[in-house]
Coordinates of C-alpha atoms and ligand atoms in Angstrom, one line a residue:
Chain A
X1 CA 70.4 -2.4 -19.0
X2 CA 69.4 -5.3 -17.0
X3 CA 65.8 -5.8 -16.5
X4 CA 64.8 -4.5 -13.0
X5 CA 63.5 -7.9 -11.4
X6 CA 66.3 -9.8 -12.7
X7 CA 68.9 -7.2 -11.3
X8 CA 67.1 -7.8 -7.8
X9 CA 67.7 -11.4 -8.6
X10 CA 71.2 -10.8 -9.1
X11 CA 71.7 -8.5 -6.0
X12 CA 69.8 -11.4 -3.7
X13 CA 72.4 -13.9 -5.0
X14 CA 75.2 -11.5 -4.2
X15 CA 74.1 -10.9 -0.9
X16 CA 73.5 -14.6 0.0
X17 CA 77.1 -15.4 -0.7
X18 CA 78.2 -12.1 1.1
X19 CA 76.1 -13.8 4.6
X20 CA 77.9 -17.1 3.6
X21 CA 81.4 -15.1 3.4
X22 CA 80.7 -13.2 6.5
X23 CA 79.8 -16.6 8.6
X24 CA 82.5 -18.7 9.0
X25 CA 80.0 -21.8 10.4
X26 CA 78.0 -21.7 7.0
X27 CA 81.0 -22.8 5.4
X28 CA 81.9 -26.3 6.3
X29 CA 84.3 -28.3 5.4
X30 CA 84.9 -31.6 5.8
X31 CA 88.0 -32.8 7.8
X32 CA 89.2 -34.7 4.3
X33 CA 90.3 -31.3 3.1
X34 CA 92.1 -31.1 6.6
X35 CA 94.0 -34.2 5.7
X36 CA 97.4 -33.9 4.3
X37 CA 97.7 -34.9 0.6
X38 CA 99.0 -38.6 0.7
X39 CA 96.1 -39.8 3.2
X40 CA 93.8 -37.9 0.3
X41 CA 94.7 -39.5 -2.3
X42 CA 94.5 -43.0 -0.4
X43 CA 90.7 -41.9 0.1
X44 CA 90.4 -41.1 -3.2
X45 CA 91.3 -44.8 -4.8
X46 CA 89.3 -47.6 -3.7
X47 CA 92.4 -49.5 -4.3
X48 CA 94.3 -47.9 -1.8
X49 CA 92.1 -46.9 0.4
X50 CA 92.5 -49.9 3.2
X51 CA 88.5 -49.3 4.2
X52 CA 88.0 -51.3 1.8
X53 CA 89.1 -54.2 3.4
X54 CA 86.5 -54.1 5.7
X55 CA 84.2 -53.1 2.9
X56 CA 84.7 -56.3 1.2
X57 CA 84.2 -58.3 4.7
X58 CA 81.2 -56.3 5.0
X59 CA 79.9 -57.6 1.8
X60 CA 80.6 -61.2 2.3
X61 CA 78.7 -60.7 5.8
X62 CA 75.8 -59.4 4.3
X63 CA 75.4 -62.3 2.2
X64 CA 76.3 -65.1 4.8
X65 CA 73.9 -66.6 6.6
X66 CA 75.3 -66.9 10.4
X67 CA 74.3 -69.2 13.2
X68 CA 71.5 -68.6 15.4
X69 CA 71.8 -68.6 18.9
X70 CA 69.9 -71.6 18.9
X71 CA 72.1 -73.8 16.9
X72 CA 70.0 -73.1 14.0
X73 CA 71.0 -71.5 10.7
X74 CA 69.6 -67.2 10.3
X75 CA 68.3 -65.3 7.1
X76 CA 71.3 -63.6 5.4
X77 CA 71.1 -59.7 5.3
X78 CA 70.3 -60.0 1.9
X79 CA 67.6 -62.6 2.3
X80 CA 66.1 -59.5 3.6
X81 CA 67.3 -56.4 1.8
X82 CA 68.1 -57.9 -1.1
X83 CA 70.6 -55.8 -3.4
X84 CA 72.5 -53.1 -0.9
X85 CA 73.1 -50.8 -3.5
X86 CA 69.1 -49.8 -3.5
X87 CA 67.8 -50.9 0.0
X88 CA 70.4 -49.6 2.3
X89 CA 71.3 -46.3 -0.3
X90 CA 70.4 -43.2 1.9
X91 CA 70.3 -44.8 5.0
X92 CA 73.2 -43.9 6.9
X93 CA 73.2 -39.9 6.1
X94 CA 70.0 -40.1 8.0
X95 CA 71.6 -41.3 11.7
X96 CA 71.1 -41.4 14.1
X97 CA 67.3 -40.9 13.8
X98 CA 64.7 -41.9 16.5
X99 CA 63.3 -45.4 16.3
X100 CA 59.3 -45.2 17.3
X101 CA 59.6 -49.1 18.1
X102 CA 62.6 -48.6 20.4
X103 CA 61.6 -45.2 22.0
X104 CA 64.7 -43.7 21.6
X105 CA 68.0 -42.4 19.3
X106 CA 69.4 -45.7 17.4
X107 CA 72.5 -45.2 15.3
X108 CA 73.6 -47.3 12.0
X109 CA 75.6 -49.6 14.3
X110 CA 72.2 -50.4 16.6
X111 CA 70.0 -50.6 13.6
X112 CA 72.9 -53.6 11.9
X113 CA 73.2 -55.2 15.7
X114 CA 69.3 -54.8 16.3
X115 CA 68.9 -56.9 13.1
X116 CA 71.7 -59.2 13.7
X117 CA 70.5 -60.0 17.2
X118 CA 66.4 -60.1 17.0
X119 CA 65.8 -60.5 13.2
X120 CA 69.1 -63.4 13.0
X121 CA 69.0 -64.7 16.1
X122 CA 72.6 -64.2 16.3
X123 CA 74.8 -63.2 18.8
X124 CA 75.6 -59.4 18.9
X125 CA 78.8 -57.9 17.6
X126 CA 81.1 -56.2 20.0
X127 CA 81.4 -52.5 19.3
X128 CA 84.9 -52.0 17.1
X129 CA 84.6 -55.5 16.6
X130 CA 86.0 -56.2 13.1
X131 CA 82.3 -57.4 12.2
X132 CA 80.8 -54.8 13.3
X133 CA 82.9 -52.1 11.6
X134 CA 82.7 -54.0 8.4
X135 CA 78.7 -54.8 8.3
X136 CA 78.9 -50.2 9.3
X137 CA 81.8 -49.8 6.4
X138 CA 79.6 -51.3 3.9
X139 CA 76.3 -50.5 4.3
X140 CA 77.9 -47.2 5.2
X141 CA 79.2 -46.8 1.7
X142 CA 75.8 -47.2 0.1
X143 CA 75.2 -43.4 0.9
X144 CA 78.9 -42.0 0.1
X145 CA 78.6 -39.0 -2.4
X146 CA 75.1 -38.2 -0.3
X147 CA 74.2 -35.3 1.8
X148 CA 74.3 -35.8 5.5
X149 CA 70.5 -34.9 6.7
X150 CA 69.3 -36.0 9.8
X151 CA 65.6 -35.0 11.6
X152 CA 66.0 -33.0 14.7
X153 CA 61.9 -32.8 15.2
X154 CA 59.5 -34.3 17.0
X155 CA 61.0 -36.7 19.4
X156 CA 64.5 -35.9 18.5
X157 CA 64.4 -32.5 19.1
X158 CA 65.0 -33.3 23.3
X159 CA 68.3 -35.0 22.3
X160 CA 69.6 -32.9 19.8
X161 CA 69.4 -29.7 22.2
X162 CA 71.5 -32.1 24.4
X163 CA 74.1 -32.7 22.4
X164 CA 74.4 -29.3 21.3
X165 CA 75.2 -28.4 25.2
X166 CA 77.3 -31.2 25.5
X167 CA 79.4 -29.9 22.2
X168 CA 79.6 -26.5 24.3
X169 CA 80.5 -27.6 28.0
X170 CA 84.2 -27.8 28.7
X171 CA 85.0 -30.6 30.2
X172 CA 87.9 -32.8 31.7
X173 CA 91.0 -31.7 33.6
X174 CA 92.0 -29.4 30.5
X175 CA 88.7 -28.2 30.4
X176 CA 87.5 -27.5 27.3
X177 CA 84.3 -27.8 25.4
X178 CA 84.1 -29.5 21.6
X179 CA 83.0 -26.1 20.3
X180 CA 86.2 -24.4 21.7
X181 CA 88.3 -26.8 19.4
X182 CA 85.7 -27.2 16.5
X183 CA 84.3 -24.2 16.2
X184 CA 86.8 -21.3 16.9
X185 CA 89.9 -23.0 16.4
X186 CA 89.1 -24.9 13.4
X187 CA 92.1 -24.6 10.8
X188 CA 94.4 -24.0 13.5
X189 CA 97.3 -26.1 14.7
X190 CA 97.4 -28.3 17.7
X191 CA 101.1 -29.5 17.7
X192 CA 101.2 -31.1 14.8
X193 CA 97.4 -31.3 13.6
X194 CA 95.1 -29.1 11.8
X195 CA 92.1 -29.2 13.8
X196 CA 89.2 -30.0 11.5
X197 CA 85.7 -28.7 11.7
X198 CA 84.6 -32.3 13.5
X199 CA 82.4 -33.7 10.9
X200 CA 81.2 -36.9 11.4
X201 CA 80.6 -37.6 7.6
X202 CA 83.3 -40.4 6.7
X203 CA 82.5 -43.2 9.6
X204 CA 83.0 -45.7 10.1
X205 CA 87.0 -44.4 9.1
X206 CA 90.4 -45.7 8.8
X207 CA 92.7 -44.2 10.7
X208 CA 96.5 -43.8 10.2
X209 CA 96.9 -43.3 13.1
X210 CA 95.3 -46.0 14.7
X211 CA 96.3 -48.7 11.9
X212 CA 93.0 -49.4 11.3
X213 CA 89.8 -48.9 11.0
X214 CA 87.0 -47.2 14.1
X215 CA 83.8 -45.7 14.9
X216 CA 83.0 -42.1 15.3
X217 CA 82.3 -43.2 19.1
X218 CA 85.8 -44.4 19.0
X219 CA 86.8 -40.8 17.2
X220 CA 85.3 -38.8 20.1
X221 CA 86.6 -41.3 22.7
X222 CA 90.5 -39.9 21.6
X223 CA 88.9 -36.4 21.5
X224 CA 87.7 -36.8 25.1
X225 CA 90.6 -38.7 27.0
X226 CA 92.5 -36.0 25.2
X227 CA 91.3 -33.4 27.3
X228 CA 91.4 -35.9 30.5
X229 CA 87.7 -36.4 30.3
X230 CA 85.7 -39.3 31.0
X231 CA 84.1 -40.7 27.4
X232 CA 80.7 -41.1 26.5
X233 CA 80.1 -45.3 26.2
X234 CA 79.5 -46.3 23.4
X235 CA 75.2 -46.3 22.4
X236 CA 75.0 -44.5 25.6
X237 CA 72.4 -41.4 25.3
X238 CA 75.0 -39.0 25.8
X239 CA 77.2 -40.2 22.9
X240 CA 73.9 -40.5 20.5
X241 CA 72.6 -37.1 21.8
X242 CA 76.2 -36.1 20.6
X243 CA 76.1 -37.7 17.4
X244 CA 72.8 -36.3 16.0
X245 CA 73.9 -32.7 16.7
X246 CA 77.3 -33.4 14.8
X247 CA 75.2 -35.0 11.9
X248 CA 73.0 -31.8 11.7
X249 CA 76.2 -29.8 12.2
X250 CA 77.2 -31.4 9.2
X251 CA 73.9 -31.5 7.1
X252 CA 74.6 -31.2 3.5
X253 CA 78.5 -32.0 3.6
X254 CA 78.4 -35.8 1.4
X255 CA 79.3 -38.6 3.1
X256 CA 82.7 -40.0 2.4
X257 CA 82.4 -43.7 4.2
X258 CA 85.0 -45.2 4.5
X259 CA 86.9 -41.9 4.7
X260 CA 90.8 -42.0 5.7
X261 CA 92.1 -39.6 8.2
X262 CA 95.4 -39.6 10.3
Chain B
X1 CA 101.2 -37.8 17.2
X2 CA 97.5 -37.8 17.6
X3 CA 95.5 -35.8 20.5
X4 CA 95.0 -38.8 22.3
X5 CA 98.5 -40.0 22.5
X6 CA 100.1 -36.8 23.0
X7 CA 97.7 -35.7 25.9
X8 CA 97.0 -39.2 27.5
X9 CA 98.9 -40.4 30.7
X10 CA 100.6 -37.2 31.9
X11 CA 100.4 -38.8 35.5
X12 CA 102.9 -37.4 37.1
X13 CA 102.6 -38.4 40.8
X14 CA 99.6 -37.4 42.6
X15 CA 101.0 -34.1 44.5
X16 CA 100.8 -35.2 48.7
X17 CA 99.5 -31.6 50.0
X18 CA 96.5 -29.5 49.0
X19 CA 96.0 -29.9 45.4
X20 CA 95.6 -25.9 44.9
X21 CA 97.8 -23.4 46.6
X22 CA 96.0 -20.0 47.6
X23 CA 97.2 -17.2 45.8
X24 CA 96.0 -13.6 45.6
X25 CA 95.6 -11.6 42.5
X26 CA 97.1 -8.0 42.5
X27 CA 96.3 -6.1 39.4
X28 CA 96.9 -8.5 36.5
X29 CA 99.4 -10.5 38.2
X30 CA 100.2 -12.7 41.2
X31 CA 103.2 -11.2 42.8
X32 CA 103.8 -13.8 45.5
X33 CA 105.2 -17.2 44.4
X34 CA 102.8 -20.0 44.9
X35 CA 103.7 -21.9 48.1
X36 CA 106.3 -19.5 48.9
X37 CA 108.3 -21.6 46.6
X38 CA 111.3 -21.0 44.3
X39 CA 110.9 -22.0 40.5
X40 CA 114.4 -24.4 38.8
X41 CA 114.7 -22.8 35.0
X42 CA 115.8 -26.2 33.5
X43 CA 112.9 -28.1 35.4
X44 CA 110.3 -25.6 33.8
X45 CA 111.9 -25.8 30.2
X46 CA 111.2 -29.2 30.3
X47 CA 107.8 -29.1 31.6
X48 CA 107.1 -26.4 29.4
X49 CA 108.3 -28.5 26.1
X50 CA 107.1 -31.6 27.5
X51 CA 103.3 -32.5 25.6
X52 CA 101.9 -34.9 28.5
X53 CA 103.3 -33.1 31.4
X54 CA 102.8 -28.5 30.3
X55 CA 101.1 -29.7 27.0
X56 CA 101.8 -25.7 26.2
X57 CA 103.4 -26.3 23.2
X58 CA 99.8 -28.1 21.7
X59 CA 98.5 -24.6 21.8
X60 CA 101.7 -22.3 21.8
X61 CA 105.0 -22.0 19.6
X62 CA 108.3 -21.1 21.6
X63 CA 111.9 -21.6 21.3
X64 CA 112.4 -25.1 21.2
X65 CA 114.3 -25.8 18.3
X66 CA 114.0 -29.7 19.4
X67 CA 110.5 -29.5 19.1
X68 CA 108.9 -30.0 15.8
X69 CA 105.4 -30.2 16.3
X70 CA 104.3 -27.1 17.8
X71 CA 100.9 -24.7 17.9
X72 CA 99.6 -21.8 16.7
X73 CA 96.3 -21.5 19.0
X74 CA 97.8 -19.2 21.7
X75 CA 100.9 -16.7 20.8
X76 CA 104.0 -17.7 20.3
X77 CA 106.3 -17.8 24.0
X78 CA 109.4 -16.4 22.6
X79 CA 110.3 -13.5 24.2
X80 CA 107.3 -13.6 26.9
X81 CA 109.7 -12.8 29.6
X82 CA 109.9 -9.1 28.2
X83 CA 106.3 -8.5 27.4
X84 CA 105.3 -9.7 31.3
X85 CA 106.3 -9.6 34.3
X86 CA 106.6 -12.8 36.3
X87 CA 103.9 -12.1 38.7
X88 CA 101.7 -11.6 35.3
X89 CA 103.1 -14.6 33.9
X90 CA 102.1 -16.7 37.0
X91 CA 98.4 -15.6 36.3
X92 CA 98.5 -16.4 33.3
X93 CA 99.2 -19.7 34.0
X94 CA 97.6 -20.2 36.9
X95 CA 94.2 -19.1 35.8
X96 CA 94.2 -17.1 32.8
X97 CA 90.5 -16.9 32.4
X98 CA 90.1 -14.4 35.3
X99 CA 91.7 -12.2 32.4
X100 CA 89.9 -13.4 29.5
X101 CA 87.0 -15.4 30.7
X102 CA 86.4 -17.0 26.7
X103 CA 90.2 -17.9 26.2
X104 CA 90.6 -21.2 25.3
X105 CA 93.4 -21.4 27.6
X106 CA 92.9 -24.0 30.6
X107 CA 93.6 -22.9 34.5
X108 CA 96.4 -24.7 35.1
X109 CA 96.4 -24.2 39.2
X110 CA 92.7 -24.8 39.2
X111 CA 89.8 -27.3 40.1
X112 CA 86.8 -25.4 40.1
X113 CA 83.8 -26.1 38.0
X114 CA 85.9 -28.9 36.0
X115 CA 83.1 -31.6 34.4
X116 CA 83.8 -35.0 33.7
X117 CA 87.2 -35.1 34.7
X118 CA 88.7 -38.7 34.1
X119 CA 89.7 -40.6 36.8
X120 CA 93.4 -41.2 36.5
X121 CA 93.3 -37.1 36.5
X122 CA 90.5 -35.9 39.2
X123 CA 91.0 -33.6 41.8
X124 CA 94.3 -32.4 40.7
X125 CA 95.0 -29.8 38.7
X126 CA 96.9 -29.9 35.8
X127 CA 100.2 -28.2 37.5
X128 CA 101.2 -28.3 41.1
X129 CA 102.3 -25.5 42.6
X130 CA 106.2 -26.4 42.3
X131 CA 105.3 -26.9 38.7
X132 CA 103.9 -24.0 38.2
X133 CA 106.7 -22.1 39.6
X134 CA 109.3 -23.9 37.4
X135 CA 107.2 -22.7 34.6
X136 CA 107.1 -19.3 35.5
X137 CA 111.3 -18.9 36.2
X138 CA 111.6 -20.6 32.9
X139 CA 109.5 -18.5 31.1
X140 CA 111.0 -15.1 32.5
X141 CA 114.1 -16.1 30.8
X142 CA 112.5 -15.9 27.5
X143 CA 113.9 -12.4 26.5
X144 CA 113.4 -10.8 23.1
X145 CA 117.0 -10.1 21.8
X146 CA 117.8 -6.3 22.2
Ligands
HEC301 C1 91.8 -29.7 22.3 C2 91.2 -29.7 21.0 C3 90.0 -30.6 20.8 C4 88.9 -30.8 21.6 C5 88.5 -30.2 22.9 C6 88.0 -31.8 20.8 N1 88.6 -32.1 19.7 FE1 87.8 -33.3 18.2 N2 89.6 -33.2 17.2 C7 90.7 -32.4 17.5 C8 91.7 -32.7 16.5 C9 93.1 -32.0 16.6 C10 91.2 -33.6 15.6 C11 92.0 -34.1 14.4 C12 92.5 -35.5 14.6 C13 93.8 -35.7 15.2 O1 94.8 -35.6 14.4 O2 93.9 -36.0 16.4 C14 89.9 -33.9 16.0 C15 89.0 -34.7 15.3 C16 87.6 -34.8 15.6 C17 86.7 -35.5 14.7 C18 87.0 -36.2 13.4 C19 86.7 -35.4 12.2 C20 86.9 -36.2 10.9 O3 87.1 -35.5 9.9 O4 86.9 -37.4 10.9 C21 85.4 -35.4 15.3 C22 84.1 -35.9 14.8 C23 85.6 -34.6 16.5 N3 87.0 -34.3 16.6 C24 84.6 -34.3 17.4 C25 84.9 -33.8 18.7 C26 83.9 -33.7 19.8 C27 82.4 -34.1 19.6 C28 84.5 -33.1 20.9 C29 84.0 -32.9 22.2 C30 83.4 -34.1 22.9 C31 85.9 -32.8 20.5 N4 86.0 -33.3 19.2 C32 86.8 -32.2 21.3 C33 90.8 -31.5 18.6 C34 89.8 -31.5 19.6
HEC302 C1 64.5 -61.2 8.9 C2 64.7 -60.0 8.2 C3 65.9 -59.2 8.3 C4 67.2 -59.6 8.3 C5 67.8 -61.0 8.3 C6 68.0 -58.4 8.4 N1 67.2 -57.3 8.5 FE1 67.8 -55.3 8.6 N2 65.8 -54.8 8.8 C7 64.7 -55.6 8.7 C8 63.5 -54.8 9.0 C9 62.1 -55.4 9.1 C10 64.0 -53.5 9.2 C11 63.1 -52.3 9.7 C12 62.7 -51.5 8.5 C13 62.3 -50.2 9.0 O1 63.0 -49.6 9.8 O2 61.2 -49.8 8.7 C14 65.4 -53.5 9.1 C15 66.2 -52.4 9.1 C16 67.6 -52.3 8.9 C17 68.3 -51.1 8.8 C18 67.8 -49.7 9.0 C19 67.2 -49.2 7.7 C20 66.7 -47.8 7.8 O3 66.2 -47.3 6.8 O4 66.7 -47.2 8.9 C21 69.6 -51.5 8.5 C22 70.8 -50.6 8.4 C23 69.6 -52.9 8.4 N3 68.4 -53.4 8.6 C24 70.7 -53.7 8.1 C25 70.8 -55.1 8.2 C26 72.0 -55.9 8.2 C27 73.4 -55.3 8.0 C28 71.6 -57.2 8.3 C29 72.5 -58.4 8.4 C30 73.5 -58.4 9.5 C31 70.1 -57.2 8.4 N4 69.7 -55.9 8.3 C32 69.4 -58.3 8.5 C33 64.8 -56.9 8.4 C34 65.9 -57.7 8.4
HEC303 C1 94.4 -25.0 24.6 C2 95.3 -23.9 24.3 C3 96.4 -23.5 25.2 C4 97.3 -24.2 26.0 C5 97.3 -25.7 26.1 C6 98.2 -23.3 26.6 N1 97.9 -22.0 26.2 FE1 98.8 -20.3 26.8 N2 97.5 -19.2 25.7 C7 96.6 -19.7 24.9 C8 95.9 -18.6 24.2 C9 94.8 -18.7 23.1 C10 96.5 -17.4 24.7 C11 96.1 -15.9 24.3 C12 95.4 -15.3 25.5 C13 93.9 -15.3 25.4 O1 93.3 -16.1 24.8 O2 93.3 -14.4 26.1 C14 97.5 -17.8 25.6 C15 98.3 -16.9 26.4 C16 99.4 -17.3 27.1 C17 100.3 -16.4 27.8 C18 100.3 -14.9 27.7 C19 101.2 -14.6 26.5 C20 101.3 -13.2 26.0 O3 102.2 -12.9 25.3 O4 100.4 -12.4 26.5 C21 101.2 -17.2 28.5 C22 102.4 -16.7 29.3 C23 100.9 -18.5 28.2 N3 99.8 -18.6 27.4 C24 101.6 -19.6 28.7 C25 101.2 -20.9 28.6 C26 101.9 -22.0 29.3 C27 103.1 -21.9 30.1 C28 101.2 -23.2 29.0 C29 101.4 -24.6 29.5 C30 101.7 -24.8 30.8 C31 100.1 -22.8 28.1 N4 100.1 -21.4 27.9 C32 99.2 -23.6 27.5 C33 96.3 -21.0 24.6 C34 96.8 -22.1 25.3

């Protein structure tokens, strides 16, 4: 006979995974398991996975010292942060996050171009500029195999009850909402896709479909023309307002930078 | 094909009279053809199989053999014609949510309360009337073997 507090014990566990069972949003999944499984197994080797070409620019960038606007010669990333693999480890499962200095929601990409334009000197990088997505790809994969947790208190609360209704408002000529795809359609087929769960947990990714590589701004860009609606700019607050509630959507899923998807 | 791709640049050209015919709802149906116009079988297979034009078959399955990527959102369209009439057909497509005011299903004879809409696609709905009516005929046809 089981001692009485540890069957309580056991019942509790039990009837935590029965709530789990019972509530289909609990369970997420990221959108690799969505993927078919040749663009899988390209994810799963470094080798083949063709992120890793912009990985490896990314690396040499962080190293290299650019030019300064002013003819002069900048600090490397480096010269800064020294080794990656310890200063920038964490960081991106915790964007977008509010920046006291800036006032508002900044995203990996705005934290790399904010350093490469004030602390460098140098000229900013073009959002889906090569650069750009490699500097994202390989800082980015300093936090792979990491939970996703971003802060939705304090001043980020106001942006993150945004995006939520902006996940939920249908919208475009087709008029639907994020939520009517994402949330209760998920795991169904749209022609010829599965329609993941929407986690943004593997950005910057490579895209078959696209032949290369893209931001998750670029990601909900193809979601949003897809229903005939006008996109979110890029760094607009809209688009970061939608990013932080898709992060804390996803909280806990690991991050999978540079993730392929088709 | 990606979302994107398949549901970018429908475009058709901009319809020259009032984007949205009236129509009156009787029951679950609309009895009277929109416009007062006739629906062409062949022009509303095509619509309805088309992915930029009906984009039905993102969400719905259906007799198209030619078709290989096809939904399973909505139910499948084979043999629709003998579960509804045509005037609850035409609802159905015109505005389905007057039925089922969750369904992911989009109006497609409607502008109201649309958000956002892009620019190439504002102020139109998604089919005009004579579209609508195409779809309709075509869909009629779609008879469960007996
Ligand atoms: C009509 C259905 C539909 C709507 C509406 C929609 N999406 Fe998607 N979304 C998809 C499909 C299908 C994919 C899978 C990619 C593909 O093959 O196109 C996807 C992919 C994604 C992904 C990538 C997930 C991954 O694993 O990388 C994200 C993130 C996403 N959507 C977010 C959104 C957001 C945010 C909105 C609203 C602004 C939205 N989607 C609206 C169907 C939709
Ligand atoms: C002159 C020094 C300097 C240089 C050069 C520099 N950074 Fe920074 N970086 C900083 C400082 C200071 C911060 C702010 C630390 C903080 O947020 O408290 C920062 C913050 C960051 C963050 C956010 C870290 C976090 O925890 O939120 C990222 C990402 C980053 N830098 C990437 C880069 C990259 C990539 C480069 C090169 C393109 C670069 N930095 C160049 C000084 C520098
Ligand atoms: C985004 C998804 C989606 C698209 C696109 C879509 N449908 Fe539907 N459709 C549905 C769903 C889901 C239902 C089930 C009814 C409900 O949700 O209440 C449905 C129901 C129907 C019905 C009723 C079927 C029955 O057996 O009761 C008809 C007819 C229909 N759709 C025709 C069309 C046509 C024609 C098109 C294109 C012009 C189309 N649909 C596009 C999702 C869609």
């Amino acid at each position: 006979m089981m001692p009485s507090w540890r069957r309580r014990a056991v019942l509790a566990a039990a009837g935590v995974a029965l709530l789990a069972g019972a509530d289909a949003a609990a369970q997420k999944r990221s959108g690799y398991l969505d993927a078919g499984p040749q663009t899988r197994a390209m994810q799963d080797d470094d080798g083949a996975n063709p992120g890793f070409l912009w990985v490896e620019r990314g690396r040499a960038l962080w190293d290299e010292a650019p030019r300064r606007t002013d003819g002069g010669t900048a600090q490397s990333c480096a010269a800064c942060h020294g080794e990656a693999a310890a200063s920038m480890r964490g960081v991106a499962a915790r964007q977008p996050a509010w920046d006291r200095t800036a006032g508002r929601l900044m995203n990996l990409e705005q934290r790399i171009d904010r350093c490469r334009t004030e602390r460098q000197g140098a000229a900013p990088l073009p959002a889906e500029g090569e650069d750009r997505l490699a500097l994202s790809a390989f800082v980015g994969l300093q936090s792979r195999g990491q939970p996703m947790s971003v802060a939705i208190d304090g001043p980020a609360a106001p942006a993150y009850a945004q995006g939520r209704t902006l996940f939920e408002t249908p919208m475009g000529q087709l008029d639907l909402s994020c939520a009517q795809c994402h949330d209760r359609s998920a795991g169904q087929r749209l022609a010829g896709n599965v329609i993941p769960q929407g986690h943004p947990n593997g950005y910057p990714i490579y895209r078959l479909e696209w032949q290369g590589m893209g931001s998750l701004n670029r990601r909900l860009r193809n979601c949003m023309t897809g229903v005939r609606a006008e996109p979110f700019a890029t760094g607009s607050t809209e688009a970061l307002a939608l990013e932080l509630y898709l992060a804390r959507r996803a909280e806990g899923l690991s991050m999978e930078t540079p993730a392929v998807r088709p | 094909m990606g979302l994107a791709a398949a549901l970018l640049a429908m475009a058709g050209p901009a319809p020259a009279q009032a984007p949205v015919a009236p129509f009156r709802v009787q029951g679950d149906g609309i009895a009277q053809p929109l416009a007062g116009l006739a629906g062409d079988v062949a022009r509303g297979r095509r619509i309805t199989a088309d992915r930029q034009v009906g984009t039905c078959l993102l969400c719905h399955a259906g007799p198209f053999p030619e078709e290989r990527f096809q939904g399973t959102i909505g139910p499948d369209l084979a043999g629709v014609g003998t579960r509804l009439t045509a005037a609850q057909i035409r609802l159905r497509v015109v505005d389905p949510r007057r039925l089922a005011p969750e369904t992911i299903m989009p109006a497609y004879h409607s502008i109201a309360g649309r958000t956002r809409v892009g620019a190439a696609w504002r102020d139109r709905p998604i089919l005009d009337a004579q579209q609508v009516e195409d779809v309709v005929a075509f869909l009629a046809t779609l008879r469960d073997p007996s």
